Coordinates of C-alpha atoms in Angstrom, one line a residue:
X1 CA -90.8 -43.2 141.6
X2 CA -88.5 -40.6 141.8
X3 CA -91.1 -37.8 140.9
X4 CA -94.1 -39.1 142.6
X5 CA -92.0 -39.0 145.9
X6 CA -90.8 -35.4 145.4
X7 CA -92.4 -32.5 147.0
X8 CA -93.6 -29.8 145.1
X9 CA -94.3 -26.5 146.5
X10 CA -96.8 -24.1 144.6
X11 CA -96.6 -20.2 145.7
X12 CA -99.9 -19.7 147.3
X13 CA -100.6 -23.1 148.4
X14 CA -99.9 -23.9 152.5
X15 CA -98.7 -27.8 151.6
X16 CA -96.4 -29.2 148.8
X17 CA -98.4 -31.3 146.0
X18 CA -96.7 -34.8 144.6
X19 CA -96.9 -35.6 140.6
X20 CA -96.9 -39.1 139.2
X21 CA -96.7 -39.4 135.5
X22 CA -97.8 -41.7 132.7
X23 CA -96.5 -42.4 129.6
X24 CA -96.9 -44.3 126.2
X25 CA -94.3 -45.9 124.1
X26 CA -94.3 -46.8 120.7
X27 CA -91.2 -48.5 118.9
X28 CA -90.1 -48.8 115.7
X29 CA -91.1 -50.3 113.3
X30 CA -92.9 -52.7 115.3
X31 CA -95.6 -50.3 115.7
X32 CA -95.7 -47.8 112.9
X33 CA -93.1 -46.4 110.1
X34 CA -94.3 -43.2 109.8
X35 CA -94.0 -40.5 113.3
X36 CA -97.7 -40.0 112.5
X37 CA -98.0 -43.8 113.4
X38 CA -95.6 -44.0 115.9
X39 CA -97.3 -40.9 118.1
X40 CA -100.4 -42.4 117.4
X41 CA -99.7 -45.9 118.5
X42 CA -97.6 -44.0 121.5
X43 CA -101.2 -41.7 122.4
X44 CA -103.3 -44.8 122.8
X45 CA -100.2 -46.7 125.1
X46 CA -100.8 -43.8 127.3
X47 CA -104.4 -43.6 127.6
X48 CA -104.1 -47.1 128.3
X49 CA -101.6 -46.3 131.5
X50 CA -104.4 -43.7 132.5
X51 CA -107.1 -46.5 131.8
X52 CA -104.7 -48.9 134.4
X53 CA -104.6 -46.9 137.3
X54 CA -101.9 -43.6 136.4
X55 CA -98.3 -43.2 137.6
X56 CA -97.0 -46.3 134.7
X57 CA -95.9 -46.7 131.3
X58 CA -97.5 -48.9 128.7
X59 CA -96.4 -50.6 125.6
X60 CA -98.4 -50.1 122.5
X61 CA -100.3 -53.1 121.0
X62 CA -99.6 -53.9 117.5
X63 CA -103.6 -54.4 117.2
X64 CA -103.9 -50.6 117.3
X65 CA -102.5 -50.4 113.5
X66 CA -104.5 -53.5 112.0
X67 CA -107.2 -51.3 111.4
X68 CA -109.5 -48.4 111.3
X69 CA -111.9 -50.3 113.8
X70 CA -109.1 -51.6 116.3
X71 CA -108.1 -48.4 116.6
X72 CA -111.3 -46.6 117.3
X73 CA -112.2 -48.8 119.6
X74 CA -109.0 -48.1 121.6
X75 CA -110.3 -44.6 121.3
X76 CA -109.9 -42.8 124.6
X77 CA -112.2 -39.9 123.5
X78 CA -115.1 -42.2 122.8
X79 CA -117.6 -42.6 125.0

């Protein structure tokens, strides 16, 4: 909340532009025991947040790592 209602001023640019960020969390060992899983599981949380509207957080599912197939189709990149 904090960064989406803060200002930012670009050199250039006549009026400030606002940020809002999104990010993806992935705990372990719930949802992988290597970092490789872990950023992986963490990668599709966030596209997910993106998917929901921006400016959030999302939990990884446990789905994502039962599988090959759940997580391609979880694939952001896929269209």
């Amino acid at each position: 909340k904090r960064i989406a209602a803060t200002d930012f001023k670009i050199p250039g640019l006549s009026d400030p532009i606002r940020l809002t960020i999104s990010g993806g969390l992935a705990i372990f060992p719930t949802h992988g025991q290597s970092t490789a899983d872990l950023l992986h599981a963490a990668d599709h949380a966030l596209y997910e947040a993106k998917r929901k509207g921006r400016d959030r957080t999302a939990v990884a599912r446990v789905e994502i790592l039962n599988g090959a197939q759940a997580a391609a189709d979880d694939n952001p990149l896929k269209s």
